[in-house]
Amino acid sequence: PDEVVDLVGRFALSNSPRDVLRLRCVCSGVRNKCGSVRELAEARRLRWRVSDDWRWRVSNHGRTITVVGRSADVELWATGGLLPRTGASTWAVRVDHSRSNDGNGLWVGVCDTAARCSWGLFLLSGRMRCASQDADGRLDFGAAPPDGYPSGTYKRVLQSGCLARAGAAGAVVEVTLDHDAGSLSFRVNGGGGPPGGPPPAAPAASQ
């Protein structure tokens, strides 16, 4: 019955929006009956939330961000919507282009709800860094994280320079934030990285 297929789809959605998309690939009948659940899954996709700024362009229904200009003293910092406070959240960011194709200046991770402190994987060094920004957007790599949050700075995640050798273009960085376990972990191109770090609340990326 259609109601059963819809319930299965909603159960899959509670686990992961990607599970709904996989379920729809079973057959055309299931695909047609999961239309409403697919809309709910699409609504949960990561979308960049940035203010109007001449330095970047957002496209692809909010899922692609492109740097088109830079300021000498301010690093660009983009965030997504708030994540659930419980359970595990996983998302992936694909690098379409970076300067020198080595990932230098790029990091992907999470930030606090105020978007003032972030924990991310620096793609060139392969290490996690804790970085803060002030109200003017200037970065401070020496500032302490908020009370109750570990730093995790310089924790080794990937072999140094691995993206420089393979090329950053096309690399897929997958981030998993597990609130229940209090861990933050990364995978690049399907490989693994050790967990570590705090449980902040929003996806973040910067260049």
PDB file of C-alpha atoms in Angstrom:
ATOM      1  CA  PRO A   1       0.000   0.000   0.000  1.00  0.00           C
ATOM      2  CA  ASP A   2       1.068   3.588  -0.602  1.00  0.00           C
ATOM      3  CA  GLU A   3       0.842   4.345   3.113  1.00  0.00           C
ATOM      4  CA  VAL A   4       3.398   1.650   3.928  1.00  0.00           C
ATOM      5  CA  VAL A   5       5.833   2.936   1.302  1.00  0.00           C
ATOM      6  CA  ASP A   6       5.430   6.447   2.712  1.00  0.00           C
ATOM      7  CA  LEU A   7       6.112   5.201   6.258  1.00  0.00           C
ATOM      8  CA  VAL A   8       9.226   3.344   5.063  1.00  0.00           C
ATOM      9  CA  GLY A   9      10.380   6.511   3.339  1.00  0.00           C
ATOM     10  CA  ARG A  10       9.892   8.586   6.471  1.00  0.00           C
ATOM     11  CA  PHE A  11      11.767   6.016   8.530  1.00  0.00           C
ATOM     12  CA  ALA A  12      14.635   6.200   6.023  1.00  0.00           C
ATOM     13  CA  LEU A  13      14.545   9.996   6.255  1.00  0.00           C
ATOM     14  CA  SER A  14      14.908   9.826  10.045  1.00  0.00           C
ATOM     15  CA  ASN A  15      18.205   8.009   9.499  1.00  0.00           C
ATOM     16  CA  SER A  16      19.585  10.004   6.569  1.00  0.00           C
ATOM     17  CA  PRO A  17      18.194  12.000   3.623  1.00  0.00           C
ATOM     18  CA  ARG A  18      20.535  10.005   1.395  1.00  0.00           C
ATOM     19  CA  ASP A  19      18.720   6.816   2.416  1.00  0.00           C
ATOM     20  CA  VAL A  20      15.531   8.268   0.922  1.00  0.00           C
ATOM     21  CA  LEU A  21      17.286   8.961  -2.363  1.00  0.00           C
ATOM     22  CA  ARG A  22      18.639   5.402  -2.394  1.00  0.00           C
ATOM     23  CA  LEU A  23      15.177   4.021  -1.629  1.00  0.00           C
ATOM     24  CA  ARG A  24      13.728   5.830  -4.631  1.00  0.00           C
ATOM     25  CA  CYS A  25      16.168   3.966  -6.867  1.00  0.00           C
ATOM     26  CA  VAL A  26      14.535   0.599  -6.068  1.00  0.00           C
ATOM     27  CA  CYS A  27      11.934   0.897  -8.838  1.00  0.00           C
ATOM     28  CA  SER A  28       9.738   3.447 -10.580  1.00  0.00           C
ATOM     29  CA  GLY A  29       6.736   2.537  -8.408  1.00  0.00           C
ATOM     30  CA  VAL A  30       8.581   3.278  -5.173  1.00  0.00           C
ATOM     31  CA  ARG A  31      10.057   6.427  -6.696  1.00  0.00           C
ATOM     32  CA  ASN A  32       6.608   7.786  -7.551  1.00  0.00           C
ATOM     33  CA  LYS A  33       5.175   6.930  -4.126  1.00  0.00           C
ATOM     34  CA  CYS A  34       8.041   8.613  -2.258  1.00  0.00           C
ATOM     35  CA  GLY A  35       7.530  12.019  -3.852  1.00  0.00           C
ATOM     36  CA  SER A  36       6.467  13.820  -0.666  1.00  0.00           C
ATOM     37  CA  VAL A  37       9.290  12.264   1.359  1.00  0.00           C
ATOM     38  CA  ARG A  38      11.781  13.246  -1.344  1.00  0.00           C
ATOM     39  CA  GLU A  39      10.707  16.874  -0.947  1.00  0.00           C
ATOM     40  CA  LEU A  40      11.388  16.627   2.786  1.00  0.00           C
ATOM     41  CA  ALA A  41      14.818  15.111   2.068  1.00  0.00           C
ATOM     42  CA  GLU A  42      15.668  17.876  -0.404  1.00  0.00           C
ATOM     43  CA  ALA A  43      14.719  20.477   2.205  1.00  0.00           C
ATOM     44  CA  ARG A  44      17.358  19.021   4.539  1.00  0.00           C
ATOM     45  CA  ARG A  45      20.219  19.381   2.052  1.00  0.00           C
ATOM     46  CA  LEU A  46      23.103  21.577   3.122  1.00  0.00           C
ATOM     47  CA  ARG A  47      22.680  25.103   1.788  1.00  0.00           C
ATOM     48  CA  TRP A  48      25.074  27.971   2.299  1.00  0.00           C
ATOM     49  CA  ARG A  49      23.715  30.909   4.268  1.00  0.00           C
ATOM     50  CA  VAL A  50      25.784  33.963   3.537  1.00  0.00           C
ATOM     51  CA  SER A  51      25.082  37.671   3.424  1.00  0.00           C
ATOM     52  CA  ASP A  52      25.163  39.589   0.163  1.00  0.00           C
ATOM     53  CA  ASP A  53      28.820  40.171  -0.556  1.00  0.00           C
ATOM     54  CA  TRP A  54      30.765  41.029  -3.702  1.00  0.00           C
ATOM     55  CA  ARG A  55      33.414  38.457  -2.788  1.00  0.00           C
ATOM     56  CA  TRP A  56      31.342  35.347  -3.429  1.00  0.00           C
ATOM     57  CA  ARG A  57      28.533  33.977  -5.562  1.00  0.00           C
ATOM     58  CA  VAL A  58      25.979  31.395  -4.383  1.00  0.00           C
ATOM     59  CA  SER A  59      24.302  29.194  -7.011  1.00  0.00           C
ATOM     60  CA  ASN A  60      22.737  25.743  -7.528  1.00  0.00           C
ATOM     61  CA  HIS A  61      19.841  26.493  -5.161  1.00  0.00           C
ATOM     62  CA  GLY A  62      22.215  27.518  -2.377  1.00  0.00           C
ATOM     63  CA  ARG A  63      24.410  24.413  -2.597  1.00  0.00           C
ATOM     64  CA  THR A  64      27.398  25.912  -4.443  1.00  0.00           C
ATOM     65  CA  ILE A  65      29.530  28.842  -3.303  1.00  0.00           C
ATOM     66  CA  THR A  66      32.223  30.406  -5.490  1.00  0.00           C
ATOM     67  CA  VAL A  67      34.813  32.951  -4.403  1.00  0.00           C
ATOM     68  CA  VAL A  68      34.931  35.764  -6.963  1.00  0.00           C
ATOM     69  CA  GLY A  69      36.950  38.356  -5.027  1.00  0.00           C
ATOM     70  CA  ARG A  70      39.055  38.748  -1.925  1.00  0.00           C
ATOM     71  CA  SER A  71      39.931  41.337   0.700  1.00  0.00           C
ATOM     72  CA  ALA A  72      43.546  41.442   1.835  1.00  0.00           C
ATOM     73  CA  ASP A  73      42.858  41.354   5.577  1.00  0.00           C
ATOM     74  CA  VAL A  74      39.592  39.378   5.847  1.00  0.00           C
ATOM     75  CA  GLU A  75      39.210  35.643   5.235  1.00  0.00           C
ATOM     76  CA  LEU A  76      35.951  34.409   3.753  1.00  0.00           C
ATOM     77  CA  TRP A  77      33.854  32.301   6.116  1.00  0.00           C
ATOM     78  CA  ALA A  78      30.623  30.642   4.963  1.00  0.00           C
ATOM     79  CA  THR A  79      28.165  28.673   7.102  1.00  0.00           C
ATOM     80  CA  GLY A  80      25.099  26.500   6.642  1.00  0.00           C
ATOM     81  CA  GLY A  81      21.980  26.128   8.754  1.00  0.00           C
ATOM     82  CA  LEU A  82      21.981  24.928  12.349  1.00  0.00           C
ATOM     83  CA  LEU A  83      22.395  21.204  12.911  1.00  0.00           C
ATOM     84  CA  PRO A  84      20.313  19.012  15.255  1.00  0.00           C
ATOM     85  CA  ARG A  85      21.466  19.055  18.865  1.00  0.00           C
ATOM     86  CA  THR A  86      21.295  15.280  19.237  1.00  0.00           C
ATOM     87  CA  GLY A  87      22.331  12.290  17.176  1.00  0.00           C
ATOM     88  CA  ALA A  88      24.828  12.339  14.327  1.00  0.00           C
ATOM     89  CA  SER A  89      24.859  14.629  11.281  1.00  0.00           C
ATOM     90  CA  THR A  90      26.901  13.900   8.161  1.00  0.00           C
ATOM     91  CA  TRP A  91      27.403  16.072   5.097  1.00  0.00           C
ATOM     92  CA  ALA A  92      29.882  16.341   2.254  1.00  0.00           C
ATOM     93  CA  VAL A  93      31.536  19.278   0.501  1.00  0.00           C
ATOM     94  CA  ARG A  94      33.098  18.900  -2.943  1.00  0.00           C
ATOM     95  CA  VAL A  95      36.006  21.163  -3.883  1.00  0.00           C
ATOM     96  CA  ASP A  96      35.546  22.232  -7.495  1.00  0.00           C
ATOM     97  CA  HIS A  97      38.527  24.611  -7.566  1.00  0.00           C
ATOM     98  CA  SER A  98      41.246  25.969  -5.303  1.00  0.00           C
ATOM     99  CA  ARG A  99      44.264  28.179  -5.809  1.00  0.00           C
ATOM    100  CA  SER A 100      47.214  26.130  -7.058  1.00  0.00           C
ATOM    101  CA  ASN A 101      44.909  23.073  -6.851  1.00  0.00           C
ATOM    102  CA  ASP A 102      46.402  22.080  -3.492  1.00  0.00           C
ATOM    103  CA  GLY A 103      43.674  23.078  -1.041  1.00  0.00           C
ATOM    104  CA  ASN A 104      45.784  25.817   0.514  1.00  0.00           C
ATOM    105  CA  GLY A 105      43.639  28.256   2.475  1.00  0.00           C
ATOM    106  CA  LEU A 106      40.615  25.952   2.513  1.00  0.00           C
ATOM    107  CA  TRP A 107      39.159  24.376   5.620  1.00  0.00           C
ATOM    108  CA  VAL A 108      35.881  22.547   6.115  1.00  0.00           C
ATOM    109  CA  GLY A 109      34.230  21.755   9.420  1.00  0.00           C
ATOM    110  CA  VAL A 110      31.779  23.196  11.926  1.00  0.00           C
ATOM    111  CA  CYS A 111      31.352  26.367  13.947  1.00  0.00           C
ATOM    112  CA  ASP A 112      29.423  27.489  16.988  1.00  0.00           C
ATOM    113  CA  THR A 113      25.943  28.971  16.677  1.00  0.00           C
ATOM    114  CA  ALA A 114      27.314  32.523  16.705  1.00  0.00           C
ATOM    115  CA  ALA A 115      29.707  31.692  13.821  1.00  0.00           C
ATOM    116  CA  ARG A 116      32.610  33.095  15.834  1.00  0.00           C
ATOM    117  CA  CYS A 117      34.639  29.919  16.495  1.00  0.00           C
ATOM    118  CA  SER A 118      35.220  27.047  14.085  1.00  0.00           C
ATOM    119  CA  TRP A 119      36.848  23.625  14.062  1.00  0.00           C
ATOM    120  CA  GLY A 120      37.856  22.446  10.623  1.00  0.00           C
ATOM    121  CA  LEU A 121      40.128  20.276   8.534  1.00  0.00           C
ATOM    122  CA  PHE A 122      42.765  22.331   6.727  1.00  0.00           C
ATOM    123  CA  LEU A 123      43.048  20.599   3.379  1.00  0.00           C
ATOM    124  CA  LEU A 124      46.682  21.461   2.673  1.00  0.00           C
ATOM    125  CA  SER A 125      48.187  20.454   6.024  1.00  0.00           C
ATOM    126  CA  GLY A 126      45.761  17.617   6.782  1.00  0.00           C
ATOM    127  CA  ARG A 127      45.388  18.908  10.352  1.00  0.00           C
ATOM    128  CA  MET A 128      42.413  20.181  12.289  1.00  0.00           C
ATOM    129  CA  ARG A 129      42.517  23.822  13.336  1.00  0.00           C
ATOM    130  CA  CYS A 130      40.474  25.858  15.772  1.00  0.00           C
ATOM    131  CA  ALA A 131      39.968  29.361  14.379  1.00  0.00           C
ATOM    132  CA  SER A 132      37.964  32.333  15.641  1.00  0.00           C
ATOM    133  CA  GLN A 133      36.843  35.479  13.886  1.00  0.00           C
ATOM    134  CA  ASP A 134      35.940  38.879  15.236  1.00  0.00           C
ATOM    135  CA  ALA A 135      32.978  41.037  14.241  1.00  0.00           C
ATOM    136  CA  ASP A 136      34.986  42.433  11.307  1.00  0.00           C
ATOM    137  CA  GLY A 137      35.764  38.958   9.960  1.00  0.00           C
ATOM    138  CA  ARG A 138      39.450  38.899  10.927  1.00  0.00           C
ATOM    139  CA  LEU A 139      40.739  35.472  11.925  1.00  0.00           C
ATOM    140  CA  ASP A 140      42.508  34.629  15.170  1.00  0.00           C
ATOM    141  CA  PHE A 141      44.167  31.218  15.362  1.00  0.00           C
ATOM    142  CA  GLY A 142      45.388  31.810  18.891  1.00  0.00           C
ATOM    143  CA  ALA A 143      42.104  32.559  20.619  1.00  0.00           C
ATOM    144  CA  ALA A 144      40.800  29.996  23.080  1.00  0.00           C
ATOM    145  CA  PRO A 145      37.555  28.214  22.147  1.00  0.00           C
ATOM    146  CA  PRO A 146      34.391  28.930  24.145  1.00  0.00           C
ATOM    147  CA  ASP A 147      34.128  27.442  27.622  1.00  0.00           C
ATOM    148  CA  GLY A 148      33.429  23.731  27.550  1.00  0.00           C
ATOM    149  CA  TYR A 149      34.824  23.175  24.045  1.00  0.00           C
ATOM    150  CA  PRO A 150      38.177  21.507  23.363  1.00  0.00           C
ATOM    151  CA  SER A 151      40.595  22.998  20.874  1.00  0.00           C
ATOM    152  CA  GLY A 152      41.777  20.054  18.794  1.00  0.00           C
ATOM    153  CA  THR A 153      44.222  22.335  16.999  1.00  0.00           C
ATOM    154  CA  TYR A 154      46.936  20.564  14.971  1.00  0.00           C
ATOM    155  CA  LYS A 155      45.370  17.143  15.461  1.00  0.00           C
ATOM    156  CA  ARG A 156      46.537  15.035  12.524  1.00  0.00           C
ATOM    157  CA  VAL A 157      43.672  13.925  10.259  1.00  0.00           C
ATOM    158  CA  LEU A 158      45.329  13.350   6.868  1.00  0.00           C
ATOM    159  CA  GLN A 159      48.839  12.889   5.605  1.00  0.00           C
ATOM    160  CA  SER A 160      50.359  16.322   4.988  1.00  0.00           C
ATOM    161  CA  GLY A 161      50.247  17.405   1.366  1.00  0.00           C
ATOM    162  CA  CYS A 162      48.113  14.503   0.159  1.00  0.00           C
ATOM    163  CA  LEU A 163      45.750  16.838  -1.696  1.00  0.00           C
ATOM    164  CA  ALA A 164      48.656  18.824  -3.093  1.00  0.00           C
ATOM    165  CA  ARG A 165      49.946  15.657  -4.733  1.00  0.00           C
ATOM    166  CA  ALA A 166      46.576  14.334  -5.902  1.00  0.00           C
ATOM    167  CA  GLY A 167      45.030  17.719  -6.677  1.00  0.00           C
ATOM    168  CA  ALA A 168      42.263  19.308  -4.631  1.00  0.00           C
ATOM    169  CA  ALA A 169      39.846  19.747  -7.541  1.00  0.00           C
ATOM    170  CA  GLY A 170      37.118  17.148  -7.233  1.00  0.00           C
ATOM    171  CA  ALA A 171      38.029  16.155  -3.669  1.00  0.00           C
ATOM    172  CA  VAL A 172      35.007  15.307  -1.508  1.00  0.00           C
ATOM    173  CA  VAL A 173      35.310  16.154   2.184  1.00  0.00           C
ATOM    174  CA  GLU A 174      32.781  14.341   4.371  1.00  0.00           C
ATOM    175  CA  VAL A 175      32.178  15.636   7.883  1.00  0.00           C
ATOM    176  CA  THR A 176      30.388  13.769  10.671  1.00  0.00           C
ATOM    177  CA  LEU A 177      29.382  15.501  13.874  1.00  0.00           C
ATOM    178  CA  ASP A 178      28.155  13.089  16.552  1.00  0.00           C
ATOM    179  CA  HIS A 179      26.613  15.019  19.428  1.00  0.00           C
ATOM    180  CA  ASP A 180      25.944  11.909  21.493  1.00  0.00           C
ATOM    181  CA  ALA A 181      29.574  10.768  21.271  1.00  0.00           C
ATOM    182  CA  GLY A 182      30.958  14.315  21.390  1.00  0.00           C
ATOM    183  CA  SER A 183      33.121  13.718  18.316  1.00  0.00           C
ATOM    184  CA  LEU A 184      33.949  15.327  14.999  1.00  0.00           C
ATOM    185  CA  SER A 185      35.432  13.198  12.217  1.00  0.00           C
ATOM    186  CA  PHE A 186      36.411  13.602   8.572  1.00  0.00           C
ATOM    187  CA  ARG A 187      36.706  11.491   5.432  1.00  0.00           C
ATOM    188  CA  VAL A 188      38.287  12.679   2.191  1.00  0.00           C
ATOM    189  CA  ASN A 189      37.493  10.835  -1.030  1.00  0.00           C
ATOM    190  CA  GLY A 190      36.132   7.915   0.971  1.00  0.00           C
ATOM    191  CA  GLY A 191      39.164   7.568   3.237  1.00  0.00           C
ATOM    192  CA  GLY A 192      39.042   7.815   7.004  1.00  0.00           C
ATOM    193  CA  GLY A 193      40.332  10.264   9.562  1.00  0.00           C
ATOM    194  CA  PRO A 194      40.517   9.993  13.343  1.00  0.00           C
ATOM    195  CA  PRO A 195      37.661  11.546  15.311  1.00  0.00           C
ATOM    196  CA  GLY A 196      38.275  14.437  17.626  1.00  0.00           C
ATOM    197  CA  GLY A 197      37.077  17.863  18.553  1.00  0.00           C
ATOM    198  CA  PRO A 198      33.964  19.524  19.922  1.00  0.00           C
ATOM    199  CA  PRO A 199      30.255  19.285  19.235  1.00  0.00           C
ATOM    200  CA  PRO A 200      29.472  22.701  17.682  1.00  0.00           C
ATOM    201  CA  ALA A 201      26.300  23.400  15.745  1.00  0.00           C
ATOM    202  CA  ALA A 202      26.620  24.550  12.127  1.00  0.00           C
ATOM    203  CA  PRO A 203      28.511  23.487   8.986  1.00  0.00           C
ATOM    204  CA  ALA A 204      31.256  25.902   7.988  1.00  0.00           C
ATOM    205  CA  ALA A 205      33.861  26.384   5.290  1.00  0.00           C
ATOM    206  CA  SER A 206      36.393  29.062   4.522  1.00  0.00           C
ATOM    207  CA  GLN A 207      38.979  30.141   2.011  1.00  0.00           C
TER     208      GLN A 207
END
